[in-house]
Short mmCIF file of C-alpha atoms in Angstrom, two decimals:
data_model
loop_
_atom_site.label_atom_id
_atom_site.label_comp_id
_atom_site.label_asym_id
_atom_site.label_seq_id
_atom_site.Cartn_x
_atom_site.Cartn_y
_atom_site.Cartn_z
CA MET A 1491 86.77 -92.63 49.67
CA THR A 1492 85.72 -92.28 46.05
CA ILE A 1493 82.06 -93.02 45.38
CA ASP A 1494 81.48 -94.59 41.95
CA LEU A 1495 77.84 -95.48 42.43
CA ILE A 1496 75.06 -95.08 44.99
CA ALA A 1497 72.38 -97.76 45.00
CA PHE A 1498 68.98 -97.43 46.69
CA ASP A 1499 66.54 -100.00 47.93
CA ALA A 1500 62.99 -99.13 46.79
CA ASP A 1501 60.16 -100.38 49.09
CA ASP A 1502 60.11 -98.37 52.34
CA THR A 1503 63.31 -96.56 51.33
CA LEU A 1504 62.00 -94.49 48.39
CA TRP A 1505 58.28 -94.94 49.01
CA HIS A 1506 55.84 -96.37 51.56
CA ALA A 1507 55.07 -100.00 50.81
CA GLU A 1508 54.20 -101.30 54.26
CA VAL A 1509 51.07 -99.13 54.51
CA ILE A 1510 49.74 -100.80 51.37
CA PHE A 1511 50.42 -104.25 52.85
CA LYS A 1512 48.88 -103.23 56.20
CA ASP A 1513 45.69 -102.09 54.45
CA ALA A 1514 45.53 -105.41 52.67
CA GLN A 1515 46.02 -107.29 55.95
CA ASP A 1516 43.16 -105.33 57.54
CA LYS A 1517 40.79 -106.24 54.71
CA PHE A 1518 41.91 -109.87 54.84
CA ARG A 1519 41.36 -110.06 58.63
CA LYS A 1520 37.88 -108.63 58.20
CA ILE A 1521 36.93 -111.35 55.70
CA LEU A 1522 38.31 -114.13 57.90
CA SER A 1523 36.94 -112.74 61.17
CA ALA A 1524 33.84 -114.93 60.70
CA TRP A 1525 36.06 -117.95 61.46
CA GLN A 1526 39.05 -116.90 63.58
CA ASP A 1527 40.30 -114.24 65.99
CA GLN A 1528 42.57 -111.47 64.69
CA GLU A 1529 45.76 -112.89 66.19
CA THR A 1530 45.28 -116.36 64.70
CA ILE A 1531 44.54 -114.84 61.30
CA HIS A 1532 47.66 -112.67 61.45
CA LYS A 1533 49.88 -115.51 62.67
CA THR A 1534 48.65 -118.07 60.11
CA LEU A 1535 48.97 -115.67 57.17
CA PHE A 1536 52.50 -114.75 58.27
CA GLU A 1537 53.50 -118.42 58.60
CA ILE A 1538 52.07 -119.40 55.21
CA GLU A 1539 53.66 -116.35 53.58
CA THR A 1540 57.05 -117.20 55.12
CA ASP A 1541 56.80 -120.87 54.07
CA ASN A 1542 55.97 -119.80 50.52
CA ILE A 1543 58.84 -117.33 50.03
CA ALA A 1544 61.21 -119.99 48.63
CA LEU A 1545 58.62 -121.09 46.06
CA TYR A 1546 56.75 -117.83 45.35
CA GLY A 1547 59.32 -115.13 46.12
CA PHE A 1548 58.31 -111.62 47.17
CA GLY A 1549 55.66 -109.31 45.80
CA VAL A 1550 51.93 -108.75 45.64
CA LYS A 1551 51.08 -111.76 43.47
CA SER A 1552 52.91 -114.07 45.88
CA TYR A 1553 51.17 -112.35 48.78
CA THR A 1554 47.75 -112.82 47.15
CA LEU A 1555 48.35 -116.54 46.62
CA SER A 1556 49.38 -116.85 50.29
CA MET A 1557 46.24 -114.97 51.40
CA ILE A 1558 44.08 -117.41 49.42
CA GLU A 1559 45.89 -120.42 50.90
CA ALA A 1560 45.56 -118.94 54.40
CA ALA A 1561 41.84 -118.29 53.81
CA VAL A 1562 41.23 -121.97 52.96
CA THR A 1563 43.16 -123.05 56.08
CA LEU A 1564 41.67 -120.48 58.47
CA SER A 1565 38.08 -121.14 57.37
CA ASP A 1566 38.67 -124.90 57.55
CA GLY A 1567 37.54 -125.21 53.95
CA GLU A 1568 34.41 -123.09 54.40
CA ILE A 1569 35.55 -119.94 52.59
CA THR A 1570 33.18 -119.06 49.73
CA ALA A 1571 33.95 -118.25 46.11
CA ASN A 1572 32.67 -114.76 46.80
CA ASP A 1573 35.24 -114.26 49.56
CA ILE A 1574 37.99 -115.68 47.34
CA ASN A 1575 37.00 -113.12 44.76
CA GLU A 1576 37.31 -110.37 47.39
CA ILE A 1577 40.83 -111.58 48.20
CA LEU A 1578 41.77 -111.53 44.50
CA LYS A 1579 40.51 -107.94 44.46
CA ILE A 1580 42.66 -107.01 47.49
CA GLY A 1581 45.69 -108.08 45.45
CA GLN A 1582 44.54 -106.25 42.33
CA VAL A 1583 43.99 -103.02 44.31
CA MET A 1584 47.52 -103.37 45.75
CA LEU A 1585 48.97 -103.77 42.24
CA GLU A 1586 47.14 -100.66 41.06
CA SER A 1587 48.02 -98.58 44.14
CA GLU A 1588 50.14 -95.49 43.99
CA PHE A 1589 53.00 -95.96 46.41
CA PRO A 1590 53.52 -92.56 48.08
CA LEU A 1591 57.11 -91.25 48.00
CA LEU A 1592 58.76 -90.78 51.39
CA PRO A 1593 59.54 -87.15 52.36
CA GLY A 1594 62.71 -85.73 50.83
CA VAL A 1595 63.18 -88.53 48.30
CA LYS A 1596 62.63 -86.51 45.14
CA GLU A 1597 64.81 -83.56 46.23
CA THR A 1598 67.61 -85.83 47.45
CA LEU A 1599 67.72 -87.87 44.25
CA GLU A 1600 67.61 -84.71 42.16
CA THR A 1601 70.63 -83.29 44.02
CA LEU A 1602 72.61 -86.51 44.10
CA SER A 1603 71.95 -87.50 40.48
CA GLY A 1604 73.91 -84.42 39.38
CA GLU A 1605 76.97 -85.73 41.18
CA TYR A 1606 76.86 -89.56 41.17
CA PRO A 1607 75.40 -92.38 39.08
CA LEU A 1608 72.38 -93.70 41.00
CA MET A 1609 70.83 -97.15 40.80
CA VAL A 1610 67.86 -99.00 42.28
CA ILE A 1611 68.44 -102.51 43.65
CA THR A 1612 65.13 -103.96 44.79
CA LYS A 1613 63.82 -107.35 45.76
CA GLY A 1614 60.55 -108.67 44.47
CA ASP A 1615 58.57 -109.14 41.35
CA LEU A 1616 60.05 -107.70 38.16
CA LEU A 1617 56.85 -106.30 36.64
CA GLU A 1618 55.57 -104.95 39.97
CA GLN A 1619 58.84 -103.21 40.87
CA THR A 1620 59.55 -101.70 37.44
CA THR A 1621 55.93 -100.47 37.32
CA LYS A 1622 56.37 -98.78 40.71
CA VAL A 1623 59.63 -97.09 39.68
CA ASN A 1624 57.98 -95.85 36.48
CA ARG A 1625 54.89 -94.59 38.34
CA SER A 1626 57.06 -92.87 40.97
CA GLY A 1627 58.35 -90.33 38.47
CA LEU A 1628 61.91 -91.09 39.61
CA THR A 1629 63.05 -93.12 36.58
CA ASP A 1630 65.21 -90.35 35.11
CA TYR A 1631 67.40 -90.10 38.20
CA PHE A 1632 68.59 -93.70 37.86
CA SER A 1633 71.09 -95.10 35.40
CA ALA A 1634 69.85 -98.65 36.09
CA ILE A 1635 67.13 -100.56 37.91
CA GLU A 1636 67.97 -104.06 39.10
CA VAL A 1637 65.17 -106.28 40.40
CA VAL A 1638 66.59 -109.33 42.19
CA SER A 1639 65.04 -112.41 43.83
CA THR A 1640 67.11 -112.19 47.01
CA LYS A 1641 69.61 -109.69 48.38
CA SER A 1642 72.42 -111.96 49.50
CA GLN A 1643 76.13 -111.19 49.53
CA GLN A 1644 76.35 -113.24 46.31
CA THR A 1645 73.67 -111.10 44.65
CA TYR A 1646 75.62 -107.89 45.37
CA HIS A 1647 78.87 -109.55 44.30
CA GLN A 1648 77.32 -110.52 40.94
CA LEU A 1649 75.89 -107.03 40.43
CA MET A 1650 79.26 -105.40 41.14
CA LYS A 1651 80.88 -107.78 38.66
CA LYS A 1652 78.21 -107.00 36.05
CA TYR A 1653 78.71 -103.22 36.41
CA ASP A 1654 82.48 -103.53 36.88
CA LEU A 1655 82.34 -101.86 40.31
CA ASN A 1656 84.85 -102.01 43.13
CA PRO A 1657 82.97 -102.69 46.41
CA GLU A 1658 85.07 -100.01 48.12
CA THR A 1659 83.53 -97.34 45.90
CA PHE A 1660 79.96 -98.68 46.23
CA VAL A 1661 77.36 -97.18 48.57
CA MET A 1662 74.03 -98.87 49.35
CA VAL A 1663 71.13 -97.01 50.98
CA GLY A 1664 68.19 -98.94 52.45
CA ASN A 1665 65.87 -99.72 55.35
CA SER A 1666 66.62 -103.42 55.81
CA LEU A 1667 69.65 -104.52 57.82
CA PRO A 1668 69.78 -108.11 56.47
CA SER A 1669 68.97 -107.17 52.84
CA ASP A 1670 70.47 -103.73 52.21
CA ILE A 1671 73.17 -103.28 54.83
CA GLN A 1672 74.94 -106.42 56.11
CA PRO A 1673 75.72 -108.10 52.73
CA VAL A 1674 77.22 -104.85 51.39
CA LEU A 1675 79.34 -104.29 54.53
CA SER A 1676 80.55 -107.90 54.32
CA LEU A 1677 81.80 -107.25 50.79
CA GLY A 1678 83.73 -104.14 51.90
CA GLY A 1679 81.19 -101.62 50.63
CA THR A 1680 79.60 -98.70 52.44
CA ALA A 1681 76.03 -99.04 53.71
CA ILE A 1682 73.68 -96.34 54.96
CA HIS A 1683 70.69 -97.44 57.00
CA VAL A 1684 67.50 -95.38 56.83
CA PRO A 1685 65.08 -97.20 59.18
CA ALA A 1686 61.45 -97.29 58.01
CA ASP A 1687 58.60 -96.10 60.23
CA THR A 1688 57.30 -99.62 60.43
CA THR A 1689 59.54 -102.59 59.95
CA TRP A 1690 58.39 -105.78 58.33
CA ALA A 1691 58.92 -108.78 60.61
CA HIS A 1692 60.97 -110.55 57.91
CA GLU A 1693 63.45 -107.68 57.91
CA LEU A 1694 64.51 -107.60 61.56
CA MET A 1695 68.04 -108.68 62.48
CA ASP A 1696 68.85 -109.35 66.10
CA ASP A 1697 72.57 -109.89 65.86
CA PHE A 1698 73.50 -106.84 63.76
CA ASP A 1699 76.75 -105.17 64.86
CA SER A 1700 76.31 -101.43 64.45
CA THR A 1701 80.00 -100.71 65.16
CA GLN A 1702 81.06 -102.21 61.82
CA LYS A 1703 83.36 -100.20 59.54
CA ASN A 1704 81.58 -98.24 56.77
CA PHE A 1705 78.19 -98.45 58.48
CA TYR A 1706 76.15 -95.25 58.79
CA GLU A 1707 72.64 -94.55 59.97
CA ILE A 1708 70.40 -91.57 59.24
CA GLU A 1709 66.83 -90.82 60.31
CA HIS A 1710 65.50 -89.88 56.91
CA ILE A 1711 66.78 -89.83 53.34
CA GLY A 1712 67.00 -86.01 53.33
CA GLN A 1713 70.12 -86.29 55.53
CA LEU A 1714 71.98 -88.19 52.82
CA THR A 1715 73.23 -85.10 50.96
CA ALA A 1716 74.94 -83.80 54.11
CA LEU A 1717 76.36 -87.20 55.09
CA LEU A 1718 78.01 -88.17 51.80
CA PRO A 1719 80.78 -85.48 51.77
CA LYS A 1720 81.80 -86.62 55.27
CA ILE A 1721 82.31 -90.25 54.28
CA LYS A 1722 83.94 -89.43 50.99
CA MET B 207 78.81 -109.85 9.70
CA THR B 208 80.61 -109.95 13.03
CA ILE B 209 78.64 -111.57 15.85
CA ASP B 210 79.33 -109.97 19.23
CA LEU B 211 76.61 -111.76 21.17
CA ILE B 212 73.98 -114.44 20.67
CA ALA B 213 70.88 -114.19 22.87
CA PHE B 214 68.38 -117.00 23.42
CA ASP B 215 64.77 -116.97 24.48
CA ALA B 216 64.16 -119.60 27.20
CA ASP B 217 60.59 -121.03 27.33
CA ASP B 218 59.97 -123.32 24.34
CA THR B 219 63.35 -122.38 22.84
CA LEU B 220 65.69 -124.01 25.39
CA TRP B 221 63.15 -126.21 27.15
CA HIS B 222 59.51 -127.33 26.89
CA ALA B 223 57.23 -124.98 28.82
CA GLU B 224 53.96 -125.42 26.96
CA VAL B 225 53.61 -129.06 28.03
CA ILE B 226 53.67 -127.93 31.67
CA PHE B 227 50.96 -125.33 30.97
CA LYS B 228 48.91 -127.86 28.99
CA ASP B 229 49.01 -130.33 31.89
CA ALA B 230 47.83 -127.55 34.20
CA GLN B 231 45.00 -126.67 31.81
CA ASP B 232 43.87 -130.30 31.73
CA LYS B 233 43.73 -130.48 35.54
CA PHE B 234 41.90 -127.15 35.67
CA ARG B 235 39.33 -128.26 33.07
CA LYS B 236 38.73 -131.45 35.06
CA ILE B 237 37.92 -129.46 38.22
CA LEU B 238 35.58 -127.08 36.38
CA SER B 239 33.89 -129.78 34.27
CA ALA B 240 31.18 -130.02 36.97
CA TRP B 241 29.95 -126.60 35.82
CA GLN B 242 30.93 -125.98 32.19
CA ASP B 243 31.87 -127.68 28.94
CA GLN B 244 35.55 -127.95 27.98
CA GLU B 245 35.44 -125.26 25.32
CA THR B 246 33.82 -122.66 27.59
CA ILE B 247 36.37 -123.41 30.32
CA HIS B 248 39.27 -123.04 27.88
CA LYS B 249 37.90 -119.85 26.34
CA THR B 250 37.10 -118.14 29.67
CA LEU B 251 40.48 -118.97 31.19
CA PHE B 252 42.24 -117.66 28.08
CA GLU B 253 40.22 -114.42 28.13
CA ILE B 254 40.82 -113.79 31.84
CA GLU B 255 44.52 -114.60 31.47
CA THR B 256 44.84 -112.19 28.52
CA ASP B 257 42.97 -109.43 30.37
CA ASN B 258 45.27 -109.87 33.36
CA ILE B 259 48.60 -109.73 31.50
CA ALA B 260 48.92 -105.95 31.89
CA LEU B 261 48.37 -106.16 35.65
CA TYR B 262 49.90 -109.56 36.49
CA GLY B 263 52.48 -110.09 33.75
CA PHE B 264 53.61 -113.56 32.65
CA GLY B 265 54.52 -116.61 34.68
CA VAL B 266 53.05 -119.35 36.81
CA LYS B 267 51.94 -117.15 39.74
CA SER B 268 50.02 -114.88 37.37
CA TYR B 269 48.55 -117.95 35.68
CA THR B 270 47.44 -119.41 39.03
CA LEU B 271 45.68 -116.16 40.01
CA SER B 272 43.90 -116.17 36.63
CA MET B 273 42.87 -119.82 37.10
CA ILE B 274 41.33 -118.93 40.48
CA GLU B 275 39.50 -115.93 39.02
CA ALA B 276 38.24 -118.08 36.12
CA ALA B 277 37.10 -120.79 38.57
CA VAL B 278 34.93 -118.29 40.47
CA THR B 279 33.42 -117.02 37.19
CA LEU B 280 32.93 -120.42 35.53
CA SER B 281 31.30 -121.98 38.62
CA ASP B 282 29.10 -118.90 39.05
CA GLY B 283 30.40 -118.51 42.60
CA GLU B 284 29.90 -122.16 43.54
CA ILE B 285 33.54 -123.29 43.53
CA THR B 286 34.51 -124.77 46.91
CA ALA B 287 37.51 -123.99 49.11
CA ASN B 288 38.70 -127.53 48.45
CA ASP B 289 38.74 -126.93 44.69
CA ILE B 290 40.51 -123.58 45.20
CA ASN B 291 43.14 -125.47 47.17
CA GLU B 292 43.52 -127.91 44.25
CA ILE B 293 44.07 -124.98 41.90
CA LEU B 294 46.73 -123.53 44.24
CA LYS B 295 48.40 -126.95 44.11
CA ILE B 296 48.33 -126.99 40.28
CA GLY B 297 50.38 -123.77 40.41
CA GLN B 298 52.76 -125.10 43.05
CA VAL B 299 53.40 -128.28 41.03
CA MET B 300 54.15 -126.11 37.97
CA LEU B 301 56.64 -124.04 39.98
CA GLU B 302 58.38 -127.20 41.17
CA SER B 303 58.36 -128.90 37.75
CA GLU B 304 61.51 -129.78 35.89
CA PHE B 305 61.26 -128.18 32.46
CA PRO B 306 62.76 -130.74 30.04
CA LEU B 307 65.47 -129.41 27.70
CA LEU B 308 64.64 -129.50 24.00
CA PRO B 309 66.78 -131.90 21.90
CA GLY B 310 70.20 -130.55 20.93
CA VAL B 311 70.12 -127.58 23.31
CA LYS B 312 72.96 -128.66 25.60
CA GLU B 313 75.31 -129.69 22.77
CA THR B 314 74.60 -126.54 20.77
CA LEU B 315 75.21 -124.20 23.70
CA GLU B 316 78.38 -126.09 24.60
CA THR B 317 79.75 -125.66 21.08
CA LEU B 318 78.68 -122.03 20.67
CA SER B 319 79.80 -120.88 24.11
CA GLY B 320 83.40 -121.61 23.08
CA GLU B 321 83.08 -119.14 20.24
CA TYR B 322 80.60 -116.41 21.27
CA PRO B 323 79.27 -114.78 24.44
CA LEU B 324 75.78 -116.20 24.99
CA MET B 325 72.89 -114.61 26.89
CA VAL B 326 69.35 -115.51 27.89
CA ILE B 327 66.63 -112.90 27.35
CA THR B 328 63.36 -114.23 28.72
CA LYS B 329 59.96 -112.81 29.53
CA GLY B 330 58.19 -113.62 32.74
CA ASP B 331 58.67 -113.81 36.43
CA LEU B 332 62.19 -113.15 37.73
CA LEU B 333 62.30 -115.85 40.42
CA GLU B 334 60.59 -118.44 38.22
CA GLN B 335 62.86 -117.86 35.22
CA THR B 336 66.16 -117.69 37.12
CA THR B 337 65.16 -120.87 38.99
CA LYS B 338 64.49 -122.61 35.67
CA VAL B 339 67.84 -121.53 34.18
CA ASN B 340 69.64 -122.73 37.32
CA ARG B 341 67.79 -126.07 37.33
CA SER B 342 68.46 -126.57 33.62
CA GLY B 343 72.20 -127.01 34.20
CA LEU B 344 72.88 -124.45 31.45
CA THR B 345 73.93 -121.50 33.65
CA ASP B 346 77.64 -121.80 32.87
CA TYR B 347 77.14 -121.32 29.14
CA PHE B 348 75.65 -117.86 29.62
CA SER B 349 77.45 -114.64 30.45
CA ALA B 350 74.16 -113.00 31.50
CA ILE B 351 70.51 -113.77 32.11
CA GLU B 352 68.03 -110.97 31.54
CA VAL B 353 64.43 -111.43 32.70
CA VAL B 354 62.18 -108.75 31.22
CA SER B 355 58.49 -107.86 31.58
CA THR B 356 57.86 -107.47 27.86
CA LYS B 357 59.93 -108.02 24.74
CA SER B 358 59.30 -104.85 22.81
CA GLN B 359 61.66 -103.04 20.47
CA GLN B 360 62.33 -100.64 23.36
CA THR B 361 63.29 -103.52 25.68
CA TYR B 362 65.90 -104.79 23.20
CA HIS B 363 67.12 -101.24 22.58
CA GLN B 364 67.66 -100.72 26.32
CA LEU B 365 69.45 -104.07 26.68
CA MET B 366 71.78 -103.27 23.79
CA LYS B 367 72.54 -99.90 25.39
CA LYS B 368 73.18 -101.56 28.75
CA TYR B 369 75.62 -104.08 27.26
CA ASP B 370 77.09 -101.57 24.81
CA LEU B 371 76.10 -103.69 21.80
CA ASN B 372 75.67 -102.68 18.19
CA PRO B 373 72.37 -104.16 16.88
CA GLU B 374 74.16 -105.19 13.68
CA THR B 375 76.35 -107.60 15.66
CA PHE B 376 73.49 -108.98 17.78
CA VAL B 377 71.74 -112.29 17.09
CA MET B 378 68.52 -113.38 18.80
CA VAL B 379 67.26 -116.98 18.74
CA GLY B 380 63.69 -117.79 19.76
CA ASN B 381 60.33 -119.39 19.01
CA SER B 382 58.10 -116.31 19.13
CA LEU B 383 57.78 -114.05 16.09
CA PRO B 384 56.36 -111.00 17.95
CA SER B 385 58.65 -111.34 21.01
CA ASP B 386 61.96 -112.75 19.80
CA ILE B 387 62.11 -111.98 16.10
CA GLN B 388 60.28 -108.87 14.85
CA PRO B 389 61.58 -106.34 17.44
CA VAL B 390 65.19 -107.43 16.84
CA LEU B 391 64.82 -107.25 13.04
CA SER B 392 63.26 -103.78 13.38
CA LEU B 393 66.36 -102.62 15.27
CA GLY B 394 68.68 -103.93 12.55
CA GLY B 395 69.69 -107.10 14.38
CA THR B 396 69.71 -110.69 13.15
CA ALA B 397 66.91 -113.02 14.30
CA ILE B 398 66.71 -116.78 14.01
CA HIS B 399 63.29 -118.37 14.39
CA VAL B 400 63.06 -121.88 15.85
CA PRO B 401 59.32 -122.66 15.86
CA ALA B 402 58.07 -124.62 18.87
CA ASP B 403 56.11 -127.87 18.48
CA THR B 404 53.09 -126.17 19.93
CA THR B 405 52.61 -122.44 19.77
CA TRP B 406 50.91 -120.44 22.46
CA ALA B 407 47.96 -118.47 21.10
CA HIS B 408 49.44 -115.22 22.48
CA GLU B 409 52.55 -115.74 20.36
CA LEU B 410 51.02 -115.99 16.87
CA MET B 411 51.63 -113.17 14.39
CA ASP B 412 49.53 -113.05 11.25
CA ASP B 413 51.26 -110.20 9.45
CA PHE B 414 54.86 -111.35 9.81
CA ASP B 415 56.96 -110.76 6.68
CA SER B 416 59.35 -113.68 6.34
CA THR B 417 61.28 -112.02 3.49
CA GLN B 418 62.81 -109.45 5.86
CA LYS B 419 66.57 -108.93 5.82
CA ASN B 420 68.51 -110.80 8.52
CA PHE B 421 65.65 -113.23 9.18
CA TYR B 422 66.45 -116.93 9.32
CA GLU B 423 64.41 -119.97 10.26
CA ILE B 424 65.58 -123.40 11.38
CA GLU B 425 63.62 -126.48 12.40
CA HIS B 426 65.49 -127.19 15.60
CA ILE B 427 68.24 -125.56 17.63
CA GLY B 428 70.78 -128.22 16.60
CA GLN B 429 70.92 -126.56 13.15
CA LEU B 430 72.26 -123.32 14.65
CA THR B 431 75.92 -124.33 14.62
CA ALA B 432 75.80 -124.97 10.86
CA LEU B 433 73.79 -121.81 10.11
CA LEU B 434 75.93 -119.25 11.95
CA PRO B 435 79.07 -119.45 9.75
CA LYS B 436 76.85 -118.81 6.71
CA ILE B 437 75.38 -115.58 8.07
CA LYS B 438 78.67 -114.35 9.50
#
């Protein structure tokens, strides 16, 4: 096959994001431990966060609003202004965090960018995601950065239309089966799965068929350079 | 001149947005009136919101986080969980609000879309802004919707590069002098100012030179159809 463009997911594909969220969860659980056990705190926050995705979308600001809502619920209205302030700070620290690049990312992008146009397609909050790409020092390797609200088949279809791309010459690399892999395979594109160390519960996919045409899996992004000539 | 594309700002150019924010402010002031006078509440919220723009960006979620931070400050740590919950609800109501179209918008876009490619270039939160465009019923008139974090000269330069546009054939229509008008004029484009009924304090521009080349001003968007042939 001809490859016209390789697109990368960002969070947990190019850099660690889950560790930042896990740190935040730990701090949140500590604040709420005066009222509830760890499991209840975790479960309630996850439920509120999931319920809010349609309204708030993804990203740190949405997550902070869900933490505050969960704090009111979990404390049965007893949470103090001081604690609320601490939760606001958890969110602000997340927004200011450096997201550490995953091993091999810089070298791989440097090699590949000499041969193919590269793009980022990432879900989440526009300001947060563009800030992270800029801070990562990877901006120059990409010809475009697309921040989208959801990664459905329709989203990829619209992006391919916008960039005048044939799905058969499009390769997507990412850690999420439902967001990065399945919609691209369904459109006739090629998808390369790079599982993350930890996988966010929203990103699991029980019924994924790993025997699908044009599906590849590698252990880490450094293996991409060797894989691409084989699927060409 | 030839016009290759006409781009529109969204908030307070296509629909009322300020009224939704003013309603939210009123509700917020009511909650905090137990602790402070109206002017102090207004001033503190505005200061916190302005300070947070670099970190949070624009949009309702950012505004809600700033309201919560201001509530903690203004109540000197006395705000209750119940009040915090009310503030979360103010934000959720804003996110679910219908933003009413300004008079003449639909008819004007319908007429113009037969003659020119039309685009939306709007600042803010990706999910919030795309939801508003979709809800507005205007989606079909636009060939693209671009949600950006800031509207600087560089932002417009990048967009023109992305769409392969010559600034001299680009027209921007909007209500904000610093965001919609000045950066486009500086790049050699044409900018048409449609002042909003109310103008957000962040959007004022004292040193704007209204004698600049390619600057036009109309009272409402309905006058656009008559103006365009004259500047062609």
